[in-house]
mmCIF file of C-alpha atoms in Angstrom:
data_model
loop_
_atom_site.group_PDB
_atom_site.id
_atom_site.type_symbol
_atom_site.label_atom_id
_atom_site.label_comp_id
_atom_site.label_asym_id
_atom_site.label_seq_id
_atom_site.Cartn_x
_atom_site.Cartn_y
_atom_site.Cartn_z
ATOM 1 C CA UNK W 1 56.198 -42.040 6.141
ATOM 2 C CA UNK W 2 54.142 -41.412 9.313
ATOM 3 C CA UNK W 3 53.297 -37.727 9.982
ATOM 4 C CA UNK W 4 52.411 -36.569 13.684
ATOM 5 C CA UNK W 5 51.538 -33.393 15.438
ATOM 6 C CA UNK W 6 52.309 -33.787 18.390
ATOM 7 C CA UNK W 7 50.559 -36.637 19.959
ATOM 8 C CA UNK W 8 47.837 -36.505 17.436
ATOM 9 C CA UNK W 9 47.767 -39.099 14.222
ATOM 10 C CA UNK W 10 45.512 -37.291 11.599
ATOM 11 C CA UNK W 11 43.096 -39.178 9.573
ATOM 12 C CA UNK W 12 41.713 -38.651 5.614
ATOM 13 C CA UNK W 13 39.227 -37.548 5.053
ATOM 14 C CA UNK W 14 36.542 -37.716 2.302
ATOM 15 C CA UNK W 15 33.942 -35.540 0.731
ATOM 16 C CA UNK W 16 32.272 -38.848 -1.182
ATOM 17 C CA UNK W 17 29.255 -37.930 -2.270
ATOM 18 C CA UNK W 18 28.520 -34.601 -1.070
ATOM 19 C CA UNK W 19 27.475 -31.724 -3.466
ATOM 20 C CA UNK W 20 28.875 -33.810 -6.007
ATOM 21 C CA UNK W 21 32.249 -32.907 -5.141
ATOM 22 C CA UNK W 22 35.183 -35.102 -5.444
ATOM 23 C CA UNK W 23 37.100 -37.264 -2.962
ATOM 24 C CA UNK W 24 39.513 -36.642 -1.596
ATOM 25 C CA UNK W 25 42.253 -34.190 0.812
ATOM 26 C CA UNK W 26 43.708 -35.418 4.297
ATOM 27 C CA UNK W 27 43.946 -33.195 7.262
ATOM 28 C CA UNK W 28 47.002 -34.670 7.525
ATOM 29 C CA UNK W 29 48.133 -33.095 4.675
ATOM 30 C CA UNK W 30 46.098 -29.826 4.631
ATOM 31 C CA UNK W 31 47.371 -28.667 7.715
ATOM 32 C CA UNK W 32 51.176 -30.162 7.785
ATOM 33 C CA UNK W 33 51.788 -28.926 4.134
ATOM 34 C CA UNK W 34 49.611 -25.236 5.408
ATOM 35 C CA UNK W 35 52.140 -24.800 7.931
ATOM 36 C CA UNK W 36 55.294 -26.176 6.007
ATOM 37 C CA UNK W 37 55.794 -29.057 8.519
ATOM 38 C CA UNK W 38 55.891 -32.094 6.232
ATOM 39 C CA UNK W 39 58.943 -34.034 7.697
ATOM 40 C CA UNK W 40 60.756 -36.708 5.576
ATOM 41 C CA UNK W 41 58.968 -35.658 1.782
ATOM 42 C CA UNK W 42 60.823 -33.891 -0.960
ATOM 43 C CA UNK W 43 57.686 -32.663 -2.605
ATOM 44 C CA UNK W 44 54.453 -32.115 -1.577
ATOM 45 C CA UNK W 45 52.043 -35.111 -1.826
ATOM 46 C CA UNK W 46 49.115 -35.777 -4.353
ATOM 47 C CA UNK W 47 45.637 -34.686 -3.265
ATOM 48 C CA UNK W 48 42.421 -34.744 -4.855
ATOM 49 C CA UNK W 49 40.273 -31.618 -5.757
ATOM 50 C CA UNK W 50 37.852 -30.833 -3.569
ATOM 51 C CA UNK W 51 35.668 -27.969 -4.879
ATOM 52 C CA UNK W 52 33.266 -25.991 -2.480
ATOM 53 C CA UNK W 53 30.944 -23.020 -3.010
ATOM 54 C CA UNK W 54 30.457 -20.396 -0.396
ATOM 55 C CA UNK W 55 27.437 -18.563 0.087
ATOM 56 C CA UNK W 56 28.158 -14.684 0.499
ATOM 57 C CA UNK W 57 25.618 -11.750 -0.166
ATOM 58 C CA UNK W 58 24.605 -8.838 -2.445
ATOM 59 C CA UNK W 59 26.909 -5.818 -4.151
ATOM 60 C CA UNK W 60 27.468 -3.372 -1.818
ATOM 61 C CA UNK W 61 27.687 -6.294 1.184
ATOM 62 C CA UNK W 62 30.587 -6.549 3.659
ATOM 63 C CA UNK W 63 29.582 -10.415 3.301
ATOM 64 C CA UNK W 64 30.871 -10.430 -0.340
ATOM 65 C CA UNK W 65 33.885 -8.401 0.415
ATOM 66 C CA UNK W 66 34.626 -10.915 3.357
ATOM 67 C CA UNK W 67 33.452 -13.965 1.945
ATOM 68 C CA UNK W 68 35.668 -13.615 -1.261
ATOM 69 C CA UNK W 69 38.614 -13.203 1.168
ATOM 70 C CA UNK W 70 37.529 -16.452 3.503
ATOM 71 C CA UNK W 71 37.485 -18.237 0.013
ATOM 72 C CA UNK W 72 40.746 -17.492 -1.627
ATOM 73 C CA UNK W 73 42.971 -17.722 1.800
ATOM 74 C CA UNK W 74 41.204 -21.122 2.302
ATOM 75 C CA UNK W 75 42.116 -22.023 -1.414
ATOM 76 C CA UNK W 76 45.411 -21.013 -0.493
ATOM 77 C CA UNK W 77 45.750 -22.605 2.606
ATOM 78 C CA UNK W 78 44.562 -25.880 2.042
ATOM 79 C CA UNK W 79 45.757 -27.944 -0.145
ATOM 80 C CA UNK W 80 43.887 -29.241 -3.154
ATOM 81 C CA UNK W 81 40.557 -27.489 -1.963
ATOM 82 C CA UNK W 82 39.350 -24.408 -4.032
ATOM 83 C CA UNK W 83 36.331 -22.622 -2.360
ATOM 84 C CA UNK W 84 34.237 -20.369 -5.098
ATOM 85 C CA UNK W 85 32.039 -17.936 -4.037
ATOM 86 C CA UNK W 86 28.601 -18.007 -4.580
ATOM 87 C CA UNK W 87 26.332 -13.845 -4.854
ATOM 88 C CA UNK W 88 23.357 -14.304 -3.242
ATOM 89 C CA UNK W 89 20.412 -11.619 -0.926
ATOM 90 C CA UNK W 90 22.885 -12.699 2.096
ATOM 91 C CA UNK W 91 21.598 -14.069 5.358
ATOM 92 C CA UNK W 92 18.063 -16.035 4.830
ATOM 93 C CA UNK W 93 18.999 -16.866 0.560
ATOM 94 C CA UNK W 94 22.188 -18.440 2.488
ATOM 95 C CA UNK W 95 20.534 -20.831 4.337
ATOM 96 C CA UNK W 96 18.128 -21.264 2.045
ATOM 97 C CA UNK W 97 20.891 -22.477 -0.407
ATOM 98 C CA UNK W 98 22.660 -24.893 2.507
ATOM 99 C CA UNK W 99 19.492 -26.866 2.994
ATOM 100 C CA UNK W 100 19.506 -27.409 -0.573
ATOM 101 C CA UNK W 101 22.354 -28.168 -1.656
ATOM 102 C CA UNK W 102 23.465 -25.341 -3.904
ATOM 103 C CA UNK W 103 26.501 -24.513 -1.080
ATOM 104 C CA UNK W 104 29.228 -26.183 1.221
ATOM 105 C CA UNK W 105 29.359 -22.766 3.212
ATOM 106 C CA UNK W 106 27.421 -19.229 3.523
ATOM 107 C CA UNK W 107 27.187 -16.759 5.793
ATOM 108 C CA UNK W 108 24.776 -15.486 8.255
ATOM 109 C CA UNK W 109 23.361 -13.228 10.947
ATOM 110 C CA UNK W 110 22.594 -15.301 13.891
ATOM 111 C CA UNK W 111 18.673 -13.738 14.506
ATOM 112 C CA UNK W 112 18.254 -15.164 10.958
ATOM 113 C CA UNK W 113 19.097 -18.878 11.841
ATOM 114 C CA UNK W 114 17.327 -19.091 15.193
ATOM 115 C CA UNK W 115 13.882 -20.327 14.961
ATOM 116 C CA UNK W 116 11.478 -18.532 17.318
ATOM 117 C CA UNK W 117 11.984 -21.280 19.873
ATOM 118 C CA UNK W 118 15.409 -21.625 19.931
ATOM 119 C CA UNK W 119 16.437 -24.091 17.444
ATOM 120 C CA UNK W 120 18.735 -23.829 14.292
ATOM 121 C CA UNK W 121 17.821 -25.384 10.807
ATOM 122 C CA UNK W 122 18.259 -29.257 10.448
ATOM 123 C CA UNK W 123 21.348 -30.352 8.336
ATOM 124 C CA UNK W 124 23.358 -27.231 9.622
ATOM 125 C CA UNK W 125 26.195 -26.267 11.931
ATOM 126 C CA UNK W 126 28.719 -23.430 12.642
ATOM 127 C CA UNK W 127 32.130 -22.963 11.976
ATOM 128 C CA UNK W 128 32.684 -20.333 13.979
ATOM 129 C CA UNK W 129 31.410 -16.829 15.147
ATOM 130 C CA UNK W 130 33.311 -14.014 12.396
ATOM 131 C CA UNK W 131 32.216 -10.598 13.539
ATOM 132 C CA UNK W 132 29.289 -8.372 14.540
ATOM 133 C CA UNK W 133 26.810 -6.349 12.088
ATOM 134 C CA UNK W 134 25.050 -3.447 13.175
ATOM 135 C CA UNK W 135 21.745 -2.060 12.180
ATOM 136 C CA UNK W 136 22.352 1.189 10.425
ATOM 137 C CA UNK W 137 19.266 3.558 9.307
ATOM 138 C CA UNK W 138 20.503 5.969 6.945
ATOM 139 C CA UNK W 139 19.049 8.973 6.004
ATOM 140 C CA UNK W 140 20.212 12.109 3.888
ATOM 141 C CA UNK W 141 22.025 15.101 6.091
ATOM 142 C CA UNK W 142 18.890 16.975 4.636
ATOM 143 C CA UNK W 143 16.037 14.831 5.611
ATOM 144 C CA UNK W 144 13.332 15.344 7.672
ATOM 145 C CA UNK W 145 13.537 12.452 9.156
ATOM 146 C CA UNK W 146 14.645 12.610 12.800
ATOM 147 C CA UNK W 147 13.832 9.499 14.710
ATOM 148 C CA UNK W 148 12.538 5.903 13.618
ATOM 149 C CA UNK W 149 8.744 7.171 13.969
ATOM 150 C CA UNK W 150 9.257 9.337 11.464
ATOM 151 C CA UNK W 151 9.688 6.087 9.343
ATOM 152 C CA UNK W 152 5.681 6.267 8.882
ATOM 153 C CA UNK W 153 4.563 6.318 5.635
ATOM 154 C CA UNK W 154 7.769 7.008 4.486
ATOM 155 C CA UNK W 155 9.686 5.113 1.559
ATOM 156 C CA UNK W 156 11.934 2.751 2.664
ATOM 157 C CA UNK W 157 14.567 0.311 1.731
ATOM 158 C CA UNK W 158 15.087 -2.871 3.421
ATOM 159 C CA UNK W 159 17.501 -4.341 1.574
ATOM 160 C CA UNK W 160 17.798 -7.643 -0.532
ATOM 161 C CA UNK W 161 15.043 -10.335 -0.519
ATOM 162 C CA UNK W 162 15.661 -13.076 2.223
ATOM 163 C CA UNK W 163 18.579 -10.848 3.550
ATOM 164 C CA UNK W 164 19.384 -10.581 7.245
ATOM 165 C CA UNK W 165 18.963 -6.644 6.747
ATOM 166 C CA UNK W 166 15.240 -8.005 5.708
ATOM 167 C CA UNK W 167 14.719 -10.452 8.474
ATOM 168 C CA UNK W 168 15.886 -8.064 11.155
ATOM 169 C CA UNK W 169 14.259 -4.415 9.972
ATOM 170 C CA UNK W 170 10.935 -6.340 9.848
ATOM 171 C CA UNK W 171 10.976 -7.811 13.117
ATOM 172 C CA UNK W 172 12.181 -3.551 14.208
ATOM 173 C CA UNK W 173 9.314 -2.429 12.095
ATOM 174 C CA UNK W 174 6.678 -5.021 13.703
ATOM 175 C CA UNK W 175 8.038 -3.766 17.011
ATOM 176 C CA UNK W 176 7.585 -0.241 16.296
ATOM 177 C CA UNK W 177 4.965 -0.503 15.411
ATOM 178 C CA UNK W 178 5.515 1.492 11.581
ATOM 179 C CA UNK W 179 3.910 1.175 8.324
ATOM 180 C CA UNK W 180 6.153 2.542 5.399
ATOM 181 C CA UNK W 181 6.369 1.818 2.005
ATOM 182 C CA UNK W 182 8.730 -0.985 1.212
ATOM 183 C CA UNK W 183 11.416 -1.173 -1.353
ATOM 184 C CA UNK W 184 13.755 -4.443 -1.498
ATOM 185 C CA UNK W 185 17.072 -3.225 -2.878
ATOM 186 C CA UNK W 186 20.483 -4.500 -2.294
ATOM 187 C CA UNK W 187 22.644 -2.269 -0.382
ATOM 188 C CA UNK W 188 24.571 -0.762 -2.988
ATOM 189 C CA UNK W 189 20.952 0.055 -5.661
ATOM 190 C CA UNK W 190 19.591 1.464 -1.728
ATOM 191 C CA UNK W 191 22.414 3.726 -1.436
ATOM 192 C CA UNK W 192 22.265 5.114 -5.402
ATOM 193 C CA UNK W 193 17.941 5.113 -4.765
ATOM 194 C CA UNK W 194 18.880 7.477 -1.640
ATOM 195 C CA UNK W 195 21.117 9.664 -2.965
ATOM 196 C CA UNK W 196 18.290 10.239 -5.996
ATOM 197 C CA UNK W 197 15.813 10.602 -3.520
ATOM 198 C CA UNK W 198 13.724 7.551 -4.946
ATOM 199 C CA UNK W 199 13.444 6.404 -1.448
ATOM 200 C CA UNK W 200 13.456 8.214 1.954
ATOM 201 C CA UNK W 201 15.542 5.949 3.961
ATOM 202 C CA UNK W 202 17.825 2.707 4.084
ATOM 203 C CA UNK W 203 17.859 -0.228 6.222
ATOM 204 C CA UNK W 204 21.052 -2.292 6.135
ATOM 205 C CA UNK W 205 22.464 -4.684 8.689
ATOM 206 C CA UNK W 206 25.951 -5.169 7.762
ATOM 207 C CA UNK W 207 29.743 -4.780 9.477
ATOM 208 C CA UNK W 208 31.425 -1.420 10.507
ATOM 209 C CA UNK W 209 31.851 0.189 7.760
ATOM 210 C CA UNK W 210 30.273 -1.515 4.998
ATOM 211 C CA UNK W 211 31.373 -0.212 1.508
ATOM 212 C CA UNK W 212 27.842 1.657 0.281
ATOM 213 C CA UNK W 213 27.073 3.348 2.877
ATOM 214 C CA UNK W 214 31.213 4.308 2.465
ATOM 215 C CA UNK W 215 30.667 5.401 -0.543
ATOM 216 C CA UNK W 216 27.801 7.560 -0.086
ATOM 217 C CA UNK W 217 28.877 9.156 2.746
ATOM 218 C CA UNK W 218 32.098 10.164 1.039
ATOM 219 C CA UNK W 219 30.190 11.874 -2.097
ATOM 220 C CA UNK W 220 26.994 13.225 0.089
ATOM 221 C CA UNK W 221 25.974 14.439 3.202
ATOM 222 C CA UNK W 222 23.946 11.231 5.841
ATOM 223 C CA UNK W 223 23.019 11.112 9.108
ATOM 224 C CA UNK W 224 22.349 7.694 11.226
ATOM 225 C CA UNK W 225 18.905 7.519 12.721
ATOM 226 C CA UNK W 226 19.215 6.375 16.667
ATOM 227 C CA UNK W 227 18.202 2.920 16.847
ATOM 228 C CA UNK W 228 19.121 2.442 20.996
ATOM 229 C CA UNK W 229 15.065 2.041 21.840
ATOM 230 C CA UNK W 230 14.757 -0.452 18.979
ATOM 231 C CA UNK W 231 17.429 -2.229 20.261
ATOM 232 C CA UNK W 232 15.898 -2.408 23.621
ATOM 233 C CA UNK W 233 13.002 -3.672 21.856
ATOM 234 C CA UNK W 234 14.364 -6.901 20.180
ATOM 235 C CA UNK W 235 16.692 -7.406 23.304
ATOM 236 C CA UNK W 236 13.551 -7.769 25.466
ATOM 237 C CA UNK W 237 11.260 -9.562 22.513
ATOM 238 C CA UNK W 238 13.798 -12.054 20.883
ATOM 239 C CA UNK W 239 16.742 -12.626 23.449
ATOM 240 C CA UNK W 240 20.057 -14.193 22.582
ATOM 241 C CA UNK W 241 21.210 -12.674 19.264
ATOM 242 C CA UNK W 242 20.357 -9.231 20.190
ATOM 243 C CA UNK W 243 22.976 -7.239 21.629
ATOM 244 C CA UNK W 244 23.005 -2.871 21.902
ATOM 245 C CA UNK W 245 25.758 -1.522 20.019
ATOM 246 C CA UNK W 246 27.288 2.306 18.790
ATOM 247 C CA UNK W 247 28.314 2.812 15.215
ATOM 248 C CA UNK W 248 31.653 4.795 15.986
ATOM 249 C CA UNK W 249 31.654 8.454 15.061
ATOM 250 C CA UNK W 250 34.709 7.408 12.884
ATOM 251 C CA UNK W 251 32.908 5.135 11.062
ATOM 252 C CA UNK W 252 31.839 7.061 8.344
ATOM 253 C CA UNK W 253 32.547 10.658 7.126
ATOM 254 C CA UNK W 254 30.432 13.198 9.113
ATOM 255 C CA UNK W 255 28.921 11.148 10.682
ATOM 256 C CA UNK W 256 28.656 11.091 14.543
ATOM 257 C CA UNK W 257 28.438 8.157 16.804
ATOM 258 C CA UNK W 258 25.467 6.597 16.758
ATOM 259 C CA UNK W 259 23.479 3.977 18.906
ATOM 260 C CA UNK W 260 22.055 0.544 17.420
ATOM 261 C CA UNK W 261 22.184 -2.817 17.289
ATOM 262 C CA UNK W 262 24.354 -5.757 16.893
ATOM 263 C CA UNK W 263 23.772 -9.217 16.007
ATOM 264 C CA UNK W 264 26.538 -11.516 15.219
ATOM 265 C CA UNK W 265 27.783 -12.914 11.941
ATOM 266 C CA UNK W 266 28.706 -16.936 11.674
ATOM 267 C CA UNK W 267 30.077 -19.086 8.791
ATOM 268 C CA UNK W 268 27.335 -22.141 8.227
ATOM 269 C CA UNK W 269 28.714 -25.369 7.106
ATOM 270 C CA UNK W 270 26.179 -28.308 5.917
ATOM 271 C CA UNK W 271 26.948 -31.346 8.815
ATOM 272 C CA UNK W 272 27.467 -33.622 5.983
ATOM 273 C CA UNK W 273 31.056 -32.265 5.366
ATOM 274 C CA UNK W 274 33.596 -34.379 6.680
ATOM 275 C CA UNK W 275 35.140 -33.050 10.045
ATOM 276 C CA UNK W 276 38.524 -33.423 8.956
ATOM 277 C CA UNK W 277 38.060 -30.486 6.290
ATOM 278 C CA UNK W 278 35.731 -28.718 8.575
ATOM 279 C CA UNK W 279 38.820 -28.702 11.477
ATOM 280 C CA UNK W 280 41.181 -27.603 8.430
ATOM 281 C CA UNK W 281 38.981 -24.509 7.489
ATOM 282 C CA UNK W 282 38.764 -23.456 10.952
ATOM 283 C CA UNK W 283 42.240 -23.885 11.339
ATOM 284 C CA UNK W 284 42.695 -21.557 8.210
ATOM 285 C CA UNK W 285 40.165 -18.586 9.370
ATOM 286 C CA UNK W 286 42.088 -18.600 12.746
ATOM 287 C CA UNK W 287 45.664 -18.899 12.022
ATOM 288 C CA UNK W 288 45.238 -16.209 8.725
ATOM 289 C CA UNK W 289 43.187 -13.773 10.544
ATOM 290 C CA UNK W 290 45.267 -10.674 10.124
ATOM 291 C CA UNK W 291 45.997 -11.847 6.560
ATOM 292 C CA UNK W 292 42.192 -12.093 5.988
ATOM 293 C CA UNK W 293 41.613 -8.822 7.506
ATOM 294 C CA UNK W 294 44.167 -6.583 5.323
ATOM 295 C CA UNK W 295 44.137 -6.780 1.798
ATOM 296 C CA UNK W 296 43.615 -9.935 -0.428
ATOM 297 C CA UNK W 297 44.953 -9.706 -4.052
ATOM 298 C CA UNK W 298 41.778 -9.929 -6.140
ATOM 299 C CA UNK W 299 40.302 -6.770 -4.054
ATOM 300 C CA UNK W 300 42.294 -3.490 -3.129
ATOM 301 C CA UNK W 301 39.932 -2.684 -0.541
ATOM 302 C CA UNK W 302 40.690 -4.387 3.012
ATOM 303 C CA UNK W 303 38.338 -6.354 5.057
ATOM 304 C CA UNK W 304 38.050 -5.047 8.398
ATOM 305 C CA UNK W 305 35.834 -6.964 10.173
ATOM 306 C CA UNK W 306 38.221 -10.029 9.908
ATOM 307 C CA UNK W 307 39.901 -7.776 13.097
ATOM 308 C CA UNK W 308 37.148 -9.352 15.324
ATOM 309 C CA UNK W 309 37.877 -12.568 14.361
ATOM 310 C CA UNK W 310 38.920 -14.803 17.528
ATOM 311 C CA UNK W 311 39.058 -17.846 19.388
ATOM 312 C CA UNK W 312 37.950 -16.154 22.502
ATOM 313 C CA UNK W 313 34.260 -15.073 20.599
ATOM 314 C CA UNK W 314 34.462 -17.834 17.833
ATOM 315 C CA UNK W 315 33.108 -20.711 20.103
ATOM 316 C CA UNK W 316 30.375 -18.506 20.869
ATOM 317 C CA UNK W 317 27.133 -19.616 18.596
ATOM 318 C CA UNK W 318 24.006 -19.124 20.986
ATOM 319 C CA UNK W 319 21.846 -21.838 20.251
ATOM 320 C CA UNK W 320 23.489 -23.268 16.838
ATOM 321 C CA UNK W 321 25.732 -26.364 17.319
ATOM 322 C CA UNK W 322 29.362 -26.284 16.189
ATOM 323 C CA UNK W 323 30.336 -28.795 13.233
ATOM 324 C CA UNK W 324 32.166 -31.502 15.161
ATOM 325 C CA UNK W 325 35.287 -30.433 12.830
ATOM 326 C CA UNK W 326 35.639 -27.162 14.440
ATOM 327 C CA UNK W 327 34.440 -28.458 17.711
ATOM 328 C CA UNK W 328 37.595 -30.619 17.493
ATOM 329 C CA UNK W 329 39.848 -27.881 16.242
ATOM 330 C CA UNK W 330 38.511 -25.208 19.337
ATOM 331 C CA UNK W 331 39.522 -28.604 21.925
ATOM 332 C CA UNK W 332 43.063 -29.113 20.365
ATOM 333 C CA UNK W 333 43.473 -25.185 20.509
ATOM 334 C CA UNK W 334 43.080 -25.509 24.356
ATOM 335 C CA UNK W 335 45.692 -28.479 24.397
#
């Protein structure tokens, strides 16, 4: 049997001896069985297992909620692959965990990956762009904290260990310039260390809304702390993933809009995965985005973010190169 899309004969590919993992699942076959277009076959055709482990973040984290959901549609979608996911302290512990070899895929904020001069880790590439995070500074309704100065001296949370929330509130704090005490809590233990006044104030660099901050809000009064002259700040200091942003007033209960910044999410792949199941994942987050975004079955809770998902933004990775897989899956999409 010979099996065409259009014009295009699809190739095998194999995952040899990368991570370990075992050979092998054809493009071919991913996407024509994905899409129910097998022609000619009664039953759908043998593939190998290929198991990969995705890199996703902290509890509390929109990257676990939306990492979980990237890994079971791709599971679903293509066939013989199962994706597991992989906790980690998000952004920096994600790439971190590429280079060596403990994940296929992870998640990142793209201020994390640049290097100062431009230049993304060796051995790494991009899937695509997912969504934006934005910078949120939360205090309680009752604080006296008013602006970021007020920071000084104060005790605050900046999330996880080698998270993006990390990376970026340091590079804000070095800016300010502001000395406070530091606490390095994931965002759901900053939210509970907030609400019982351990600490004064929370850092978190996540998607709109992101599930502790939810959560708090719903139970207890917050305010957002204005972030627009910070933004400025990094804009002017690091440019390229820097972008000024608002925090909708519907975001979060009480809660009125609020200005920030954003810095874009991406899904890392190492470049030693075969294009052929790269250009099948990318097909997946693309053609499943509004299944992605609502519910998935292992979590009530929907995923949002998943809404900014496109092809329009997804090609759009500043200085860090696409994985030729989804640089051929972006060409064919233009076809």
């Amino acid at each position: 049997m010979i099996v065409v899309i259009g014009a295009r004969r699809l190739r095998p590919y194999h995952l040899g001896m990368v991570l370990n993992a075992e050979p092998r699942i054809s493009r071919r076959v991913a996407l024509l069985a994905a899409g129910g277009l097998l022609v000619g076959c009664s039953q759908q055709p043998e593939v190998d297992k290929v198991h990969l482990r995705l890199a996703t973040g902290p509890a509390g984290a929109v990257y676990r909620r939306i990492g979980g959901a990237l890994a079971e549609h791709i599971s679903e979608q293509v066939p013989g692959a199962t994706v597991t996911t992989v906790p980690s302290g998000a952004s920096t512990d994600n790439i971190r965990m590429l280079r060596a070899g403990e994940a296929h895929l992870g998640l990142t904020s793209l201020d994390a990956l640049i290097t100062t001069d431009g230049s993304a880790p060796e051995g790494l590439s991009a899937v695509c762009r997912l969504y934006d995070s934005h910078l949120h500074l939360v205090v309680m309704a009752g604080s006296a904290i008013q602006e970021f100065r007020n920071l000084e001296g104060k005790r605050l949370s900046l999330g996880a260990r080698d998270s993006g929330t990390e990376f970026t509130s340091l590079r804000v704090l070095g800016l300010g310039p502001v000395n406070a005490a530091i606490r390095y809590l994931s965002q759901a233990e900053s939210a509970a260390a907030l609400r019982d006044g351990r600490i004064d104030a929370m850092f978190s660099l996540t998607g709109v809304p992101t599930p502790a901050i939810t959560e708090l809000a719903q139970r207890h009064p917050i305010r957002l702390i204005p972030l627009d002259a910070q933004a400025d700040a990094l804009f002017t200091a690091y440019p390229g993933p820097y972008a000024p942003a608002t925090i909708h007033a519907t975001a979060y209960a009480g809660v009125p809009a609020t200005r920030t910044v954003a810095v874009p999410n991406v899904l890392l792949a190492r470049n030693d995965l075969p294009d052929d199941l790269v250009y099948a994942i990318t097909d997946t987050i693309f053609t499943h985005t509004g299944t992605i975004a609502s519910a998935s079955r292992g979590d009530a809770a929907a995923v949002p973010e998943a809404w900014q998902i496109n092809v329009r933004t997804g090609i759009s990775t500043a200085s860090v190169p696409l994985h030729p897989g989804a640089v051929a899956w972006f060409r064919d999409r233009k076809r």
